Coordinates of C-alpha atoms in Angstrom, one line a residue:
M1 CA 84.0 -2.8 19.7
V2 CA 83.1 -2.4 16.0
A3 CA 81.8 -6.0 15.9
V4 CA 79.6 -5.4 18.9
A5 CA 78.3 -2.2 17.4
A6 CA 77.5 -3.9 14.1
L7 CA 75.7 -6.8 15.9
G8 CA 73.7 -4.3 17.9
F9 CA 72.7 -2.5 14.8
L10 CA 71.6 -5.7 13.1
V11 CA 69.5 -6.6 16.2
V12 CA 67.8 -3.2 16.1
L13 CA 66.9 -3.6 12.4
E14 CA 65.7 -7.2 13.1
F15 CA 63.2 -5.9 15.8
A16 CA 62.2 -3.0 13.5
A17 CA 61.4 -5.4 10.7
R18 CA 59.5 -7.7 13.1
R19 CA 57.4 -4.8 14.1
Y20 CA 56.0 -4.7 10.6
G21 CA 55.5 -8.5 10.5
L22 CA 58.5 -9.2 8.2
P23 CA 61.8 -11.0 8.8
G24 CA 64.9 -8.8 9.4
P25 CA 68.5 -9.1 8.2
I26 CA 69.5 -11.8 10.7
T27 CA 66.6 -14.1 9.9
N28 CA 67.0 -13.7 6.2
Q29 CA 70.7 -14.5 6.4
V30 CA 70.1 -17.6 8.6
R31 CA 67.4 -18.9 6.1
E32 CA 69.9 -18.9 3.3
V33 CA 71.9 -21.6 5.1
V34 CA 69.2 -24.0 3.9
F35 CA 66.7 -22.3 1.7
A36 CA 67.4 -20.9 -1.8
P37 CA 69.4 -17.7 -1.5
K38 CA 68.2 -14.4 -2.9
S39 CA 71.5 -13.9 -4.7
G40 CA 73.8 -16.8 -5.3
G41 CA 76.3 -14.6 -7.2
L42 CA 76.6 -12.3 -4.2
L43 CA 77.4 -15.3 -1.9
Y44 CA 80.1 -16.6 -4.2
A45 CA 81.5 -13.0 -4.5
A46 CA 81.6 -12.9 -0.7
M47 CA 83.4 -16.3 -0.6
A48 CA 85.9 -14.9 -3.1
L49 CA 86.6 -12.0 -0.7
M50 CA 87.0 -14.4 2.1
M51 CA 89.5 -16.5 0.1
V52 CA 92.0 -13.6 -0.2
V53 CA 93.5 -14.9 3.1
L54 CA 93.9 -18.5 1.9
T55 CA 96.6 -20.2 -0.1
W56 CA 96.0 -21.3 -3.6
R57 CA 95.6 -24.9 -2.5
Q58 CA 93.1 -23.9 0.2
R59 CA 91.2 -21.8 -2.4
C60 CA 90.8 -24.8 -4.7
I61 CA 89.5 -26.9 -1.8
A62 CA 87.0 -24.1 -0.8
V63 CA 85.7 -23.7 -4.3
A64 CA 85.3 -27.5 -4.8
A65 CA 83.5 -27.8 -1.5
A66 CA 81.1 -24.9 -2.3
I67 CA 80.2 -26.4 -5.7
G68 CA 79.8 -29.9 -4.2
I69 CA 77.5 -28.6 -1.5
D70 CA 75.4 -26.7 -4.0
L71 CA 75.1 -29.8 -6.2
A72 CA 74.0 -31.8 -3.1
F73 CA 71.4 -29.1 -2.3
S74 CA 70.1 -29.2 -5.8
L75 CA 69.7 -33.0 -5.8
V76 CA 67.9 -32.8 -2.5
R77 CA 65.5 -30.1 -3.7
W78 CA 64.9 -32.0 -6.9
A79 CA 64.2 -35.2 -4.9
V80 CA 61.7 -33.6 -2.5
G81 CA 60.2 -31.4 -5.2
A82 CA 61.2 -28.1 -3.5
E83 CA 61.0 -25.0 -5.5
T84 CA 63.5 -22.1 -5.7
T85 CA 60.9 -19.5 -6.6
G86 CA 62.2 -16.1 -5.6
G87 CA 65.8 -17.4 -5.1
H88 CA 68.8 -18.9 -6.9
P89 CA 69.4 -22.6 -7.2
F90 CA 73.0 -22.0 -6.0
G91 CA 74.9 -20.1 -3.4
N92 CA 74.2 -22.2 -0.2
G93 CA 77.6 -23.9 -0.7
A94 CA 79.5 -20.6 -0.7
L95 CA 77.8 -19.6 2.6
W96 CA 78.6 -23.0 4.1
V97 CA 82.2 -22.6 3.2
I98 CA 82.4 -19.2 4.8
L99 CA 80.9 -20.4 8.0
G100 CA 83.1 -23.5 7.9
C101 CA 86.2 -21.3 7.7
A102 CA 84.9 -19.4 10.7
V103 CA 84.7 -22.7 12.6
I104 CA 88.2 -23.8 11.5
A105 CA 89.6 -20.4 12.6
V106 CA 88.1 -20.8 16.1
T107 CA 89.0 -24.5 16.5
R108 CA 92.1 -25.1 14.5
R109 CA 94.0 -21.8 14.3
T110 CA 95.8 -19.7 16.9
G111 CA 97.4 -16.3 17.1
P112 CA 97.8 -14.2 14.0
E113 CA 96.6 -17.0 11.7
R114 CA 93.3 -17.2 13.5
A115 CA 92.9 -13.4 13.5
L116 CA 93.7 -13.2 9.7
L117 CA 91.2 -16.0 8.8
L118 CA 88.5 -14.4 11.0
K119 CA 89.1 -11.1 9.2
G120 CA 88.6 -12.8 5.9
V121 CA 85.4 -14.5 7.1
G122 CA 84.2 -11.2 8.5
L123 CA 84.9 -9.4 5.2
G124 CA 82.9 -11.9 3.3
L125 CA 80.0 -11.9 5.7
L126 CA 80.0 -8.1 5.8
L127 CA 79.2 -8.0 2.1
V128 CA 76.3 -10.4 2.5
T129 CA 75.0 -8.8 5.7
G130 CA 75.3 -5.3 4.1
R131 CA 72.9 -6.5 1.4
K132 CA 70.4 -7.8 3.9
T133 CA 70.7 -4.7 6.0
G134 CA 70.0 -2.6 2.9
D135 CA 66.9 -4.6 2.1
T136 CA 65.6 -4.0 5.7
W137 CA 66.4 -0.3 5.5
L138 CA 64.3 0.0 2.3
L139 CA 61.4 -1.8 4.0
I140 CA 61.5 0.6 6.9
T141 CA 61.5 3.7 4.6
S142 CA 58.4 2.4 2.8
K143 CA 56.6 1.8 6.1
T144 CA 57.6 4.9 8.0
R145 CA 57.4 7.6 5.3
P146 CA 53.9 7.6 3.9
A147 CA 54.5 10.9 1.9
V148 CA 57.2 11.3 -0.7
L149 CA 58.9 14.5 -2.1
D150 CA 59.0 13.5 -5.7
Q151 CA 57.3 16.6 -6.9
Y152 CA 60.0 18.8 -5.3
V153 CA 62.8 16.7 -7.0
A154 CA 61.1 16.5 -10.3
T155 CA 60.6 20.3 -10.3
A156 CA 64.2 20.9 -9.4
D157 CA 65.2 18.5 -12.2
H158 CA 64.0 21.0 -14.8
A159 CA 67.1 22.9 -14.1
L160 CA 69.1 20.0 -15.7
G161 CA 66.7 19.5 -18.6
N162 CA 64.8 16.5 -17.2
P163 CA 67.6 13.9 -17.9
S164 CA 65.5 11.0 -16.6
W165 CA 62.9 11.6 -19.3
L166 CA 65.5 12.1 -22.0
V167 CA 67.5 9.0 -21.1
G168 CA 64.4 7.0 -20.5
R169 CA 63.2 7.5 -24.1
A170 CA 66.7 6.6 -25.4
V171 CA 66.8 3.4 -23.4
T172 CA 63.3 2.5 -24.6
A173 CA 64.5 3.1 -28.2
T174 CA 67.4 0.6 -27.8
G175 CA 65.0 -2.3 -27.3
P176 CA 65.6 -5.5 -25.4
V177 CA 69.4 -5.7 -26.2
G178 CA 70.3 -2.3 -24.7
F179 CA 67.9 -2.8 -21.8
N180 CA 69.3 -6.2 -20.8
V181 CA 72.9 -5.0 -21.0
L182 CA 72.1 -2.1 -18.7
D183 CA 70.1 -4.4 -16.4
V184 CA 73.1 -6.7 -15.9
V185 CA 75.4 -3.8 -15.2
Y186 CA 72.9 -2.3 -12.7
G187 CA 72.1 -5.5 -11.0
Q188 CA 75.7 -6.8 -10.7
L189 CA 77.4 -3.7 -9.4
A190 CA 78.3 -5.5 -6.1
V191 CA 80.0 -8.3 -8.1
A192 CA 82.0 -5.8 -10.1
A193 CA 83.1 -4.1 -6.9
V194 CA 84.3 -7.5 -5.6
V195 CA 86.5 -7.8 -8.8
V196 CA 88.1 -4.5 -8.0
A197 CA 88.5 -5.4 -4.3
L198 CA 90.1 -8.7 -5.2
Y199 CA 92.7 -6.9 -7.2
Q200 CA 93.4 -4.5 -4.2
L201 CA 93.5 -7.4 -1.8
R202 CA 95.6 -9.8 -4.0
G203 CA 98.6 -9.6 -1.7
V204 CA 96.9 -10.4 1.6
A205 CA 97.7 -14.1 1.6
V206 CA 101.4 -13.4 1.1
E207 CA 101.8 -10.3 3.3
R208 CA 99.4 -11.8 6.0
R209 CA 97.7 -8.4 6.6
F210 CA 95.0 -6.3 5.0
P211 CA 95.7 -2.9 3.4
G212 CA 94.6 0.2 5.4
H213 CA 91.9 1.2 2.9
H214 CA 90.1 -0.7 0.1
L215 CA 86.9 -0.5 -1.9
V216 CA 84.9 -2.8 0.4
R217 CA 85.1 -0.3 3.3
T218 CA 83.8 2.5 1.1
F219 CA 81.0 0.3 -0.2
L220 CA 79.8 -0.7 3.3
V221 CA 79.9 2.8 4.7
I222 CA 78.0 4.2 1.7
G223 CA 75.4 1.5 2.2
L224 CA 75.2 2.1 5.9
L225 CA 74.9 5.9 5.9
G226 CA 73.0 6.4 2.6
P227 CA 69.6 5.0 3.8
A228 CA 69.5 7.5 6.7
F229 CA 69.0 10.2 4.1
Y230 CA 66.2 8.2 2.6
M231 CA 64.3 8.9 5.9
I232 CA 65.1 12.6 5.7
F233 CA 64.3 13.0 2.0
P234 CA 61.9 10.2 0.9
V235 CA 61.7 9.9 -2.9
V236 CA 60.5 6.9 -5.0
G237 CA 61.6 7.9 -8.5
P238 CA 60.0 9.0 -11.7
I239 CA 58.9 5.6 -13.0
F240 CA 56.7 5.3 -9.8
A241 CA 55.7 8.9 -9.1
Y242 CA 55.2 9.9 -12.8
G243 CA 54.7 6.5 -14.5
T244 CA 53.0 3.2 -14.1
G245 CA 55.6 1.5 -12.0
T246 CA 56.7 -1.8 -13.4
D247 CA 53.7 -2.0 -15.6
Y248 CA 55.5 0.3 -18.1
W249 CA 58.4 -2.1 -18.7
A250 CA 55.9 -5.0 -18.7
T251 CA 54.2 -3.5 -21.7
V252 CA 57.4 -3.7 -23.7
S253 CA 58.2 -7.2 -22.3
L254 CA 61.5 -6.1 -20.7
W255 CA 60.8 -6.0 -17.0
S256 CA 61.3 -8.5 -14.3
P257 CA 58.1 -8.5 -12.0
D258 CA 60.0 -8.4 -8.8
I259 CA 58.6 -5.0 -7.7
P260 CA 54.8 -4.6 -7.6
S261 CA 53.1 -2.0 -9.7
S262 CA 52.4 1.3 -8.1
G263 CA 51.0 3.1 -11.0
H264 CA 47.7 4.1 -9.3
W265 CA 49.7 6.1 -6.8
A266 CA 51.4 8.2 -9.5
V267 CA 50.6 11.9 -10.2
A268 CA 50.0 11.0 -13.8
D269 CA 51.3 8.6 -16.5
L270 CA 54.0 10.9 -17.9
W271 CA 57.3 9.1 -17.7
P272 CA 59.2 8.9 -20.0
Q273 CA 57.1 10.5 -22.8
T274 CA 56.1 13.8 -21.2
P275 CA 58.2 15.8 -18.7
S276 CA 56.5 16.7 -15.4
P277 CA 54.7 20.1 -15.3
I278 CA 56.2 23.0 -13.4
N279 CA 53.8 23.6 -10.5
V280 CA 54.1 24.4 -6.9
P281 CA 55.4 21.1 -5.5
L282 CA 53.7 19.4 -2.5
P283 CA 54.3 16.2 -0.5
M284 CA 52.3 13.3 -2.0
P285 CA 51.1 10.1 -0.3
F286 CA 52.4 6.9 -1.7
D287 CA 52.1 3.1 -1.1
E288 CA 53.8 1.2 1.8
I289 CA 55.7 -1.1 -0.6
T290 CA 57.9 1.0 -2.9
P291 CA 61.2 2.0 -1.3
R292 CA 62.0 5.6 -0.8
N293 CA 65.5 5.1 -2.1
C294 CA 66.4 7.9 -4.5
M295 CA 68.0 10.7 -2.6
P296 CA 70.9 10.4 -2.9
S297 CA 71.4 7.8 -5.6
L298 CA 73.5 5.1 -3.9
H299 CA 74.0 3.2 -7.1
T300 CA 75.7 6.3 -8.4
A301 CA 77.7 6.6 -5.2
W302 CA 78.8 3.0 -5.4
A303 CA 79.7 3.3 -9.1
V304 CA 81.8 6.4 -8.4
A305 CA 83.6 4.6 -5.6
L306 CA 84.3 1.6 -7.9
F307 CA 85.6 4.1 -10.6
V308 CA 87.9 5.8 -8.1
H309 CA 89.4 2.6 -6.7
S310 CA 89.9 1.1 -10.2
R311 CA 92.2 4.0 -11.2
K312 CA 95.3 2.3 -9.9
G313 CA 94.6 -1.0 -11.5
P314 CA 95.7 -2.4 -14.9
R315 CA 94.3 -0.9 -18.0
V316 CA 91.5 -3.5 -18.4
L317 CA 90.4 -2.7 -14.8
R318 CA 90.4 1.0 -15.4
Y319 CA 88.4 0.6 -18.6
A320 CA 85.9 -1.7 -16.8
G321 CA 85.5 0.9 -14.0
T322 CA 84.8 3.6 -16.5
F323 CA 82.3 1.5 -18.3
W324 CA 80.5 0.5 -15.1
L325 CA 80.2 4.1 -14.0
V326 CA 78.8 5.4 -17.3
A327 CA 76.5 2.4 -17.7
T328 CA 75.2 2.7 -14.2
L329 CA 74.5 6.4 -14.7
V330 CA 72.5 5.6 -17.9
A331 CA 70.7 2.8 -16.2
T332 CA 69.6 4.7 -13.1
L333 CA 68.1 7.5 -15.3
G334 CA 66.9 5.3 -18.2
F335 CA 65.1 2.8 -16.0
G336 CA 63.3 5.7 -14.2
Y337 CA 64.7 4.9 -10.8
H338 CA 66.3 8.3 -10.3
Y339 CA 66.2 12.0 -11.2
G340 CA 69.2 13.9 -12.4
V341 CA 69.6 15.8 -9.2
D342 CA 69.8 12.4 -7.3
L343 CA 72.9 11.6 -9.3
I344 CA 74.6 14.9 -8.5
A345 CA 73.9 14.3 -4.8
G346 CA 75.2 10.7 -5.1
V347 CA 78.5 11.8 -6.6
V348 CA 79.1 14.4 -3.9
F349 CA 78.1 11.9 -1.2
A350 CA 80.5 9.2 -2.5
L351 CA 83.5 11.4 -2.7
T352 CA 82.8 12.8 0.8
V353 CA 82.6 9.3 2.3
E354 CA 85.8 8.2 0.4
A355 CA 87.6 11.3 1.5
A356 CA 86.6 10.7 5.1
L357 CA 87.8 7.1 5.1
R358 CA 91.1 8.0 3.5
S359 CA 91.6 10.8 6.0
F360 CA 90.8 8.5 8.9
D361 CA 93.3 5.9 7.5
R362 CA 96.2 8.3 7.1
G363 CA 95.5 10.4 10.1
W364 CA 93.3 13.5 10.1
D365 CA 95.0 16.7 9.0
R366 CA 93.9 20.1 7.9
S367 CA 93.5 19.2 4.2
G368 CA 91.4 16.1 5.0
I369 CA 89.2 17.9 7.4
R370 CA 88.7 20.7 5.0
L371 CA 87.8 18.4 2.1
V372 CA 85.3 16.3 4.2
A373 CA 83.7 19.5 5.6
Y374 CA 83.4 21.0 2.2
G375 CA 81.8 17.9 0.7
A376 CA 79.4 17.6 3.6
A377 CA 78.4 21.3 3.2
V378 CA 77.8 21.0 -0.5
F379 CA 75.8 17.8 0.0
A380 CA 73.6 19.5 2.7
A381 CA 73.2 22.6 0.4
L382 CA 72.0 20.4 -2.4
L383 CA 69.3 18.7 -0.3
V384 CA 68.2 22.1 1.1
S385 CA 67.9 23.6 -2.4
Y386 CA 66.0 20.6 -3.7
R387 CA 63.5 21.0 -0.9
F388 CA 63.1 24.8 -0.6
L389 CA 64.1 26.2 -4.0
P390 CA 62.7 23.7 -6.6
L391 CA 60.3 26.2 -8.3
E392 CA 63.0 28.8 -8.6
M393 CA 65.4 26.2 -10.0
A394 CA 62.8 25.1 -12.6
E395 CA 62.0 28.7 -13.7
H396 CA 65.6 29.7 -14.0
P397 CA 67.4 26.6 -15.5
W398 CA 70.2 28.6 -17.1
V399 CA 71.2 29.8 -13.7
Y400 CA 70.6 26.9 -11.4
G401 CA 71.6 24.1 -13.8
P402 CA 75.2 25.3 -14.2
L403 CA 75.3 26.0 -10.4
L404 CA 74.4 22.4 -9.6
L405 CA 77.0 21.1 -12.0
L406 CA 79.5 23.6 -10.7
A407 CA 78.9 22.5 -7.1
M408 CA 79.4 18.8 -8.0
T409 CA 82.5 19.7 -10.1
S410 CA 84.0 21.7 -7.2
V411 CA 83.8 18.6 -5.0
V412 CA 85.4 16.4 -7.7
Y413 CA 88.2 18.9 -8.2
G414 CA 88.8 19.3 -4.5
Y415 CA 88.9 15.5 -4.0
V416 CA 91.4 15.0 -6.9
R417 CA 93.6 17.8 -5.9
T418 CA 93.7 16.9 -2.2
T419 CA 94.2 13.1 -2.7
T420 CA 96.8 13.7 -5.3
A421 CA 98.8 15.7 -2.8
W422 CA 98.4 12.8 -0.4
E423 CA 100.1 10.3 -2.7
P424 CA 103.8 9.7 -2.0
R425 CA 106.0 11.2 -4.6
A426 CA 108.6 9.1 -6.2
T427 CA 112.2 10.2 -5.6
P428 CA 113.8 11.1 -9.0
R429 CA 116.6 8.8 -9.9
G430 CA 119.8 10.3 -11.4
P431 CA 122.1 8.6 -13.9
A432 CA 123.7 5.3 -12.7
A433 CA 127.2 5.7 -11.2
P434 CA 130.1 3.8 -12.8
A435 CA 130.7 0.3 -11.5
G436 CA 134.0 1.3 -9.8
V437 CA 132.3 4.1 -8.0
R438 CA 129.5 1.9 -6.8
A439 CA 132.0 -0.7 -5.6
A440 CA 133.9 1.9 -3.7
A441 CA 130.8 3.3 -2.1
G442 CA 129.9 -0.1 -0.9
T443 CA 133.3 -0.9 0.7
R444 CA 133.5 -0.7 4.4
V445 CA 136.2 1.4 6.0

């Protein structure tokens, strides 16, 4: 049933993209079987997820096959003079291996072994398909929402002291080194999530079953539900609405020209030097290219989910999860992609989704329902306040700023308190009994 629903959703998105004369998620994924993929690293990360169901010998064979196929593709492209502009020179091999394992599962496996291998293939393909689905969602937001609400969000952001402007100036001051580090963290968030997921799924090949809940589930649900709010609350971000788009970073020779400039649509060239003025906000028209992907900040939501799931890992994984969360928050603000209020909404959204998935996995009870309902209510209240109270928030920052932080903190506290109570408590162990007593206790009568 879930597979049928997912396929139907992909078909709908495919037709929606075709309506605007562009390929949809299915077409884009099929193209990467032969043509240079958009993200080779993501395909290899997907293959790594798929390999959690394989033995070590099978994993070595799969990796060798993927590398060999990529080398063959590179030689063919070099021989025919094909270019990889807009794509990576590697990654096709990983996709071929994933598809090959699907064929093996259907033709060479039976029973539980077939089911387990197909689950591994599905897990890997879900990661890749989720990326393609997100790209199509962003296209739809830019085509169907001609007006954006950045003036409302920027005005509300005065309650927090305009953090995007502050962090934007700080990132600019760090020069190319600081920018490039943050750029890698921001761009490779999915790969970092795969590392955490691999730790969580490390026992699948031995136990021959998947755990009830893991990071990949949260990542996919966040990516599926989040863009729906982009349609309700379209926002492009300060670098586009109050700056010169990518032209700003091009002037300091730090930016990759993947996103076209939208500076002539901006209110004024203010970001990050001058905070936006406090005026009565209005919807503003914008181009049909820039995604309306700010409210809530899904990069923040994904980073929060990664942080939460890394808490039970070894020390190095916990440190990495903390670093990725902090660096992602700095990057989302410092690159001008988000306002501060976007991040608050992203934190609440992530914890609400995570609580819902954990409640579903363990069986809905009163505490789970109460936590999810409270998180959803706070999230809705945030969106409503950003839309209808931005001027009041900007004019009374000492009231609304702490209230926004308190609302987010209350969800964090509720999540920690509730989920801690869900954890099984270890039975205290008393002092060991003498050997003679233990022997007597184990003697049958």
